[in-house]
Amino acid sequence: MILVICPNPSVDTLMEVGKFAPATGNRAHSEEHYPGGKGVHVALAAAEYGEKVCLLGFWGGPTGTWIKQQCTLQGIECIGPFLEQWNRFCITISQDGPFNETELLGTGPALEQGHLNECYATFESKLEEASIVVLSGSLPPKCPVDFYKNLIHRAHAYDKKCLIDTTGEALKQALEAKPMGIHLNEHESQQVTGTSDIGQIMERLSEHTNLQIITQGAKGLFLGTSGDIFHAKVKLNQVLTTVGSGDCLVAGIALAICKGYDNLDKVKLGVAFGAANCLRKELGMLYKKDIDFLLPQIRVNKPAANYD
């Protein structure tokens, strides 16, 4: 079972607009709503591929109830504290213009100590069942920056592997607990390490983790482990959205770890998951049939220096 932690779930709203002008009203042509938050995307992707998933979050108000319902419909077990304040909204603009895939990200409900205590207890109650723990996304207001660090230490007490995907001080704190793996996009990896050289990025991150997962958009995935660097990508004829692709990629790698895949197959499955998300209009979602279609097409290079 994959245990996914999503402290800040959201209702993701996709709004299609024509012209988008500042300081005036802009009317959407259509809008659609999806369960969101990075960890929710991870959970949905893994569940779509048939993996058993447990999703731990802070569920707030009517929006939290709706997000849980949508995840439950996909066979995901949803656990964690319920709050009166609503979970956030995140809005993505879709248009043929410069504002395409512009995102407005809500903050989420403010936590209290009782919510945290319940979360920690619920987390520990599920660790025995978990094959891997994925900790993903931003922290809601009043959530301590050492939240992920705390959970990783608790997971290590049960000898569980952890994958972390977050930013800022929460990431800095989490790395002190030495999670098994980390996922960063190109910009985040350069911010954290102070370099754009992929070899140096991997070397610096390896001081804190055994598995480094760096995504660089159309350039593909770089995976570092034990001094080796793998690179993989796949050519797509059409991209409907990239929102949530990194989260789906993390789901693929987490699933590959659960199944004991070697590094080559970890890379392939991760890229297939991330690319499959691009083929579906719904934000942060994918189809199993697209993953299976893409897997044979993925190019893997080792050493990664030959990726061009």
Short mmCIF file of C-alpha atoms in Angstrom, two decimals:
data_model
loop_
_atom_site.label_atom_id
_atom_site.label_comp_id
_atom_site.label_asym_id
_atom_site.label_seq_id
_atom_site.Cartn_x
_atom_site.Cartn_y
_atom_site.Cartn_z
CA MET A 1 0.00 0.00 0.00
CA ILE A 2 1.17 3.54 -0.81
CA LEU A 3 0.54 5.97 2.04
CA VAL A 4 0.23 9.50 0.64
CA ILE A 5 0.29 12.63 2.80
CA CYS A 6 -1.47 15.68 1.34
CA PRO A 7 -1.72 18.36 4.04
CA ASN A 8 -3.33 20.95 1.76
CA PRO A 9 -5.97 19.40 -0.55
CA SER A 10 -7.81 21.65 -2.98
CA VAL A 11 -10.66 21.90 -5.42
CA ASP A 12 -8.86 22.49 -8.71
CA THR A 13 -10.91 24.65 -11.07
CA LEU A 14 -10.10 24.82 -14.78
CA MET A 15 -11.50 27.97 -16.38
CA GLU A 16 -11.44 28.39 -20.15
CA VAL A 17 -11.39 32.04 -21.17
CA GLY A 18 -10.89 33.98 -24.39
CA LYS A 19 -9.20 37.30 -23.89
CA PHE A 20 -7.89 37.88 -20.37
CA ALA A 21 -7.46 41.53 -19.41
CA PRO A 22 -6.32 43.06 -16.10
CA ALA A 23 -8.48 45.41 -13.99
CA THR A 24 -11.75 44.34 -15.61
CA GLY A 25 -14.24 41.49 -15.60
CA ASN A 26 -13.25 38.34 -17.50
CA ARG A 27 -16.00 35.84 -18.21
CA ALA A 28 -15.11 32.16 -18.50
CA HIS A 29 -16.46 30.11 -21.40
CA SER A 30 -16.52 27.00 -19.22
CA GLU A 31 -15.33 25.75 -15.86
CA GLU A 32 -14.67 22.29 -14.48
CA HIS A 33 -13.75 21.11 -10.99
CA TYR A 34 -11.35 18.32 -9.98
CA PRO A 35 -9.96 16.97 -6.69
CA GLY A 36 -6.53 18.49 -6.27
CA GLY A 37 -3.47 19.14 -4.20
CA LYS A 38 -0.16 17.47 -5.08
CA GLY A 39 -0.72 14.47 -2.83
CA VAL A 40 -4.24 13.98 -4.16
CA HIS A 41 -2.81 13.83 -7.70
CA VAL A 42 -0.27 11.22 -6.55
CA ALA A 43 -2.99 9.12 -4.94
CA LEU A 44 -5.34 9.28 -7.93
CA ALA A 45 -2.59 8.32 -10.38
CA ALA A 46 -1.43 5.33 -8.34
CA ALA A 47 -5.02 4.16 -7.81
CA GLU A 48 -5.76 4.41 -11.54
CA TYR A 49 -2.93 1.92 -12.13
CA GLY A 50 -4.46 -0.52 -9.65
CA GLU A 51 -2.33 0.15 -6.58
CA LYS A 52 -3.86 0.22 -3.11
CA VAL A 53 -3.64 3.78 -1.78
CA CYS A 54 -4.36 5.44 1.55
CA LEU A 55 -4.57 9.25 1.49
CA LEU A 56 -4.02 11.24 4.69
CA GLY A 57 -5.05 14.88 4.62
CA PHE A 58 -6.71 17.71 6.49
CA TRP A 59 -10.28 17.79 5.19
CA GLY A 60 -12.06 21.11 5.54
CA GLY A 61 -15.73 21.99 5.22
CA PRO A 62 -17.90 21.22 2.16
CA THR A 63 -14.92 21.35 -0.20
CA GLY A 64 -13.05 18.81 1.92
CA THR A 65 -16.08 16.52 1.91
CA TRP A 66 -16.31 16.77 -1.89
CA ILE A 67 -12.59 16.06 -2.41
CA LYS A 68 -12.83 12.97 -0.18
CA GLN A 69 -15.91 11.74 -2.04
CA GLN A 70 -14.19 12.05 -5.42
CA CYS A 71 -11.13 10.16 -4.18
CA THR A 72 -13.23 7.47 -2.52
CA LEU A 73 -15.01 6.87 -5.84
CA GLN A 74 -11.59 5.90 -7.25
CA GLY A 75 -11.03 3.31 -4.51
CA ILE A 76 -8.79 5.48 -2.33
CA GLU A 77 -9.07 5.23 1.45
CA CYS A 78 -9.17 8.80 2.81
CA ILE A 79 -8.21 9.42 6.43
CA GLY A 80 -7.28 12.38 8.63
CA PRO A 81 -8.82 15.20 10.67
CA PHE A 82 -11.92 17.11 9.61
CA LEU A 83 -11.89 20.92 9.93
CA GLU A 84 -14.74 23.42 9.82
CA GLN A 85 -12.86 25.82 7.53
CA TRP A 86 -13.08 24.95 3.86
CA ASN A 87 -10.26 23.43 1.88
CA ARG A 88 -8.86 25.83 -0.69
CA PHE A 89 -9.59 26.47 -4.35
CA CYS A 90 -6.85 26.51 -6.98
CA ILE A 91 -7.76 28.08 -10.32
CA THR A 92 -6.03 27.31 -13.62
CA ILE A 93 -6.62 29.59 -16.61
CA SER A 94 -6.86 27.89 -20.01
CA GLN A 95 -6.61 30.12 -23.08
CA ASP A 96 -4.80 30.57 -26.39
CA GLY A 97 -2.59 33.33 -25.07
CA PRO A 98 0.10 34.36 -22.59
CA PHE A 99 -2.02 33.51 -19.53
CA ASN A 100 -2.47 29.84 -20.49
CA GLU A 101 -1.94 27.57 -17.45
CA THR A 102 -1.63 30.57 -15.13
CA GLU A 103 -2.52 29.32 -11.66
CA LEU A 104 -4.07 31.05 -8.65
CA LEU A 105 -3.33 28.91 -5.60
CA GLY A 106 -5.43 29.23 -2.44
CA THR A 107 -3.91 29.07 1.04
CA GLY A 108 -6.05 26.44 2.79
CA PRO A 109 -7.60 26.26 6.27
CA ALA A 110 -5.68 27.19 9.42
CA LEU A 111 -4.70 24.21 11.58
CA GLU A 112 -4.88 23.86 15.34
CA GLN A 113 -2.71 21.67 17.57
CA GLY A 114 -5.54 19.18 18.00
CA HIS A 115 -5.66 18.64 14.23
CA LEU A 116 -1.91 17.98 14.17
CA ASN A 117 -2.07 15.54 17.08
CA GLU A 118 -4.87 13.60 15.37
CA CYS A 119 -2.91 13.57 12.11
CA TYR A 120 0.24 12.20 13.76
CA ALA A 121 -1.70 9.46 15.53
CA THR A 122 -3.58 8.50 12.36
CA PHE A 123 -0.32 8.45 10.40
CA GLU A 124 1.35 6.05 12.81
CA SER A 125 -1.70 3.77 12.79
CA LYS A 126 -1.22 3.21 9.04
CA LEU A 127 2.55 2.80 8.86
CA GLU A 128 2.57 -0.96 9.41
CA GLU A 129 0.53 -1.44 6.21
CA ALA A 130 2.53 0.98 4.07
CA SER A 131 5.16 -0.11 1.55
CA ILE A 132 6.24 3.50 0.97
CA VAL A 133 5.25 6.96 2.21
CA VAL A 134 4.85 9.89 -0.21
CA LEU A 135 4.75 13.37 1.36
CA SER A 136 3.62 15.91 -1.18
CA GLY A 137 2.58 19.54 -1.46
CA SER A 138 2.41 22.84 0.38
CA LEU A 139 1.54 23.27 4.03
CA PRO A 140 -1.69 25.01 5.12
CA PRO A 141 -1.65 28.03 7.47
CA LYS A 142 -0.37 27.42 11.02
CA CYS A 143 1.11 24.06 10.04
CA PRO A 144 4.63 23.87 11.52
CA VAL A 145 7.44 23.92 8.95
CA ASP A 146 8.88 20.74 10.50
CA PHE A 147 5.63 18.85 9.75
CA TYR A 148 7.16 16.64 7.07
CA LYS A 149 10.37 16.22 9.06
CA ASN A 150 8.30 14.96 11.99
CA LEU A 151 6.44 12.46 9.81
CA ILE A 152 9.63 11.18 8.18
CA HIS A 153 11.19 10.51 11.59
CA ARG A 154 8.06 8.59 12.61
CA ALA A 155 8.14 6.60 9.36
CA HIS A 156 11.82 5.75 9.86
CA ALA A 157 10.94 4.31 13.27
CA TYR A 158 8.88 1.75 11.33
CA ASP A 159 11.66 1.30 8.74
CA LYS A 160 9.55 2.86 5.97
CA LYS A 161 10.90 4.57 2.84
CA CYS A 162 9.79 8.17 2.24
CA LEU A 163 9.54 10.28 -0.92
CA ILE A 164 9.28 14.06 -0.41
CA ASP A 165 7.95 16.64 -2.88
CA THR A 166 7.63 20.13 -1.44
CA THR A 167 9.45 23.47 -1.41
CA GLY A 168 10.88 26.18 0.82
CA GLU A 169 11.54 25.81 4.53
CA ALA A 170 9.34 22.69 4.72
CA LEU A 171 11.71 20.99 2.26
CA LYS A 172 14.82 22.21 4.06
CA GLN A 173 13.51 20.77 7.33
CA ALA A 174 12.44 17.51 5.66
CA LEU A 175 15.89 16.96 4.18
CA GLU A 176 17.36 17.01 7.69
CA ALA A 177 15.41 13.79 8.33
CA LYS A 178 17.07 12.19 5.26
CA PRO A 179 14.11 10.83 3.28
CA MET A 180 14.85 8.04 0.84
CA GLY A 181 13.95 10.15 -2.21
CA ILE A 182 13.20 13.69 -3.34
CA HIS A 183 11.40 15.12 -6.37
CA LEU A 184 12.11 18.63 -7.64
CA ASN A 185 11.42 20.39 -10.92
CA GLU A 186 14.16 22.21 -12.81
CA HIS A 187 13.65 25.59 -11.13
CA GLU A 188 13.32 24.11 -7.64
CA SER A 189 16.45 21.96 -8.04
CA GLN A 190 18.51 25.00 -9.02
CA GLN A 191 17.12 27.00 -6.10
CA VAL A 192 17.95 24.28 -3.58
CA THR A 193 21.43 23.41 -4.86
CA GLY A 194 22.60 26.72 -6.36
CA THR A 195 23.63 25.14 -9.66
CA SER A 196 22.11 24.24 -13.02
CA ASP A 197 24.54 21.39 -13.70
CA ILE A 198 22.61 18.13 -13.41
CA GLY A 199 25.64 16.20 -12.12
CA GLN A 200 26.27 18.72 -9.35
CA ILE A 201 22.55 18.84 -8.51
CA MET A 202 22.53 15.08 -7.99
CA GLU A 203 25.76 15.14 -5.99
CA ARG A 204 24.55 17.85 -3.62
CA LEU A 205 21.13 16.26 -3.09
CA SER A 206 22.75 12.86 -2.48
CA GLU A 207 24.04 14.23 0.82
CA HIS A 208 20.44 14.05 2.06
CA THR A 209 18.71 11.38 -0.05
CA ASN A 210 19.47 8.10 -1.82
CA LEU A 211 17.19 8.82 -4.79
CA GLN A 212 17.10 12.14 -6.63
CA ILE A 213 14.23 12.73 -9.08
CA ILE A 214 14.60 15.88 -11.20
CA THR A 215 12.06 16.78 -13.88
CA GLN A 216 12.85 19.31 -16.61
CA GLY A 217 9.66 19.52 -18.63
CA ALA A 218 10.11 18.48 -22.26
CA LYS A 219 13.75 17.57 -21.50
CA GLY A 220 12.44 14.66 -19.46
CA LEU A 221 13.36 13.00 -16.18
CA PHE A 222 16.77 12.69 -14.55
CA LEU A 223 17.06 10.07 -11.82
CA GLY A 224 20.15 9.87 -9.65
CA THR A 225 21.09 7.06 -7.30
CA SER A 226 24.39 5.71 -5.95
CA GLY A 227 26.37 8.00 -8.25
CA ASP A 228 24.54 6.87 -11.40
CA ILE A 229 22.32 9.21 -13.42
CA PHE A 230 19.56 7.96 -15.70
CA HIS A 231 17.71 10.14 -18.18
CA ALA A 232 14.46 9.37 -19.98
CA LYS A 233 11.87 11.14 -22.07
CA VAL A 234 9.10 10.41 -24.52
CA LYS A 235 7.87 12.40 -27.50
CA LEU A 236 4.24 13.54 -27.34
CA ASN A 237 2.37 14.69 -30.41
CA GLN A 238 -0.16 16.60 -28.34
CA VAL A 239 -0.08 18.10 -24.84
CA LEU A 240 -3.45 19.05 -23.34
CA THR A 241 -2.11 20.14 -19.94
CA THR A 242 1.06 19.81 -17.88
CA VAL A 243 -0.62 20.62 -14.54
CA GLY A 244 0.01 17.71 -12.17
CA SER A 245 2.48 15.88 -14.42
CA GLY A 246 5.23 15.97 -11.80
CA ASP A 247 2.84 14.56 -9.21
CA CYS A 248 1.82 11.74 -11.54
CA LEU A 249 5.49 11.01 -12.23
CA VAL A 250 6.14 10.69 -8.49
CA ALA A 251 3.23 8.23 -8.28
CA GLY A 252 4.82 6.10 -10.99
CA ILE A 253 8.19 5.98 -9.25
CA ALA A 254 6.58 5.25 -5.87
CA LEU A 255 4.66 2.38 -7.44
CA ALA A 256 7.83 1.07 -9.09
CA ILE A 257 9.61 1.10 -5.73
CA CYS A 258 6.71 -0.84 -4.17
CA LYS A 259 7.02 -3.47 -6.88
CA GLY A 260 10.80 -3.76 -6.56
CA TYR A 261 11.58 -2.51 -10.08
CA ASP A 262 15.20 -1.82 -11.06
CA ASN A 263 16.29 1.75 -11.79
CA LEU A 264 15.70 1.45 -15.53
CA ASP A 265 12.08 0.44 -15.02
CA LYS A 266 11.60 3.05 -12.29
CA VAL A 267 12.57 5.72 -14.80
CA LYS A 268 10.32 4.30 -17.52
CA LEU A 269 7.26 4.03 -15.31
CA GLY A 270 7.79 7.50 -13.87
CA VAL A 271 8.05 9.10 -17.31
CA ALA A 272 5.03 7.15 -18.57
CA PHE A 273 2.92 8.37 -15.64
CA GLY A 274 4.01 11.99 -16.08
CA ALA A 275 3.49 11.96 -19.84
CA ALA A 276 0.10 10.23 -19.58
CA ASN A 277 -1.15 13.17 -17.53
CA CYS A 278 -0.36 15.46 -20.48
CA LEU A 279 -2.75 13.50 -22.71
CA ARG A 280 -5.79 14.15 -20.53
CA LYS A 281 -7.59 17.49 -20.18
CA GLU A 282 -8.56 16.85 -16.55
CA LEU A 283 -6.06 18.44 -14.17
CA GLY A 284 -3.65 16.04 -12.45
CA MET A 285 -5.27 12.87 -13.79
CA LEU A 286 -4.36 10.08 -16.19
CA TYR A 287 -5.59 6.88 -17.82
CA LYS A 288 -3.93 3.48 -17.32
CA LYS A 289 -4.33 2.75 -21.04
CA ASP A 290 -2.19 5.81 -21.87
CA ILE A 291 0.58 4.64 -19.53
CA ASP A 292 0.61 1.21 -21.14
CA PHE A 293 0.67 2.83 -24.60
CA LEU A 294 3.59 5.11 -23.74
CA LEU A 295 5.85 2.65 -21.90
CA PRO A 296 7.36 0.99 -25.02
CA GLN A 297 8.14 4.41 -26.53
CA ILE A 298 10.30 5.76 -23.70
CA ARG A 299 13.98 6.40 -24.38
CA VAL A 300 16.35 5.82 -21.48
CA ASN A 301 20.00 6.93 -21.48
CA LYS A 302 22.72 6.04 -19.01
CA PRO A 303 24.94 7.95 -18.56
CA ALA A 304 22.62 10.93 -18.75
CA ALA A 305 25.28 13.01 -20.50
CA ASN A 306 23.97 11.61 -23.78
CA TYR A 307 20.42 12.83 -23.30
CA ASP A 308 20.36 15.31 -26.19
#
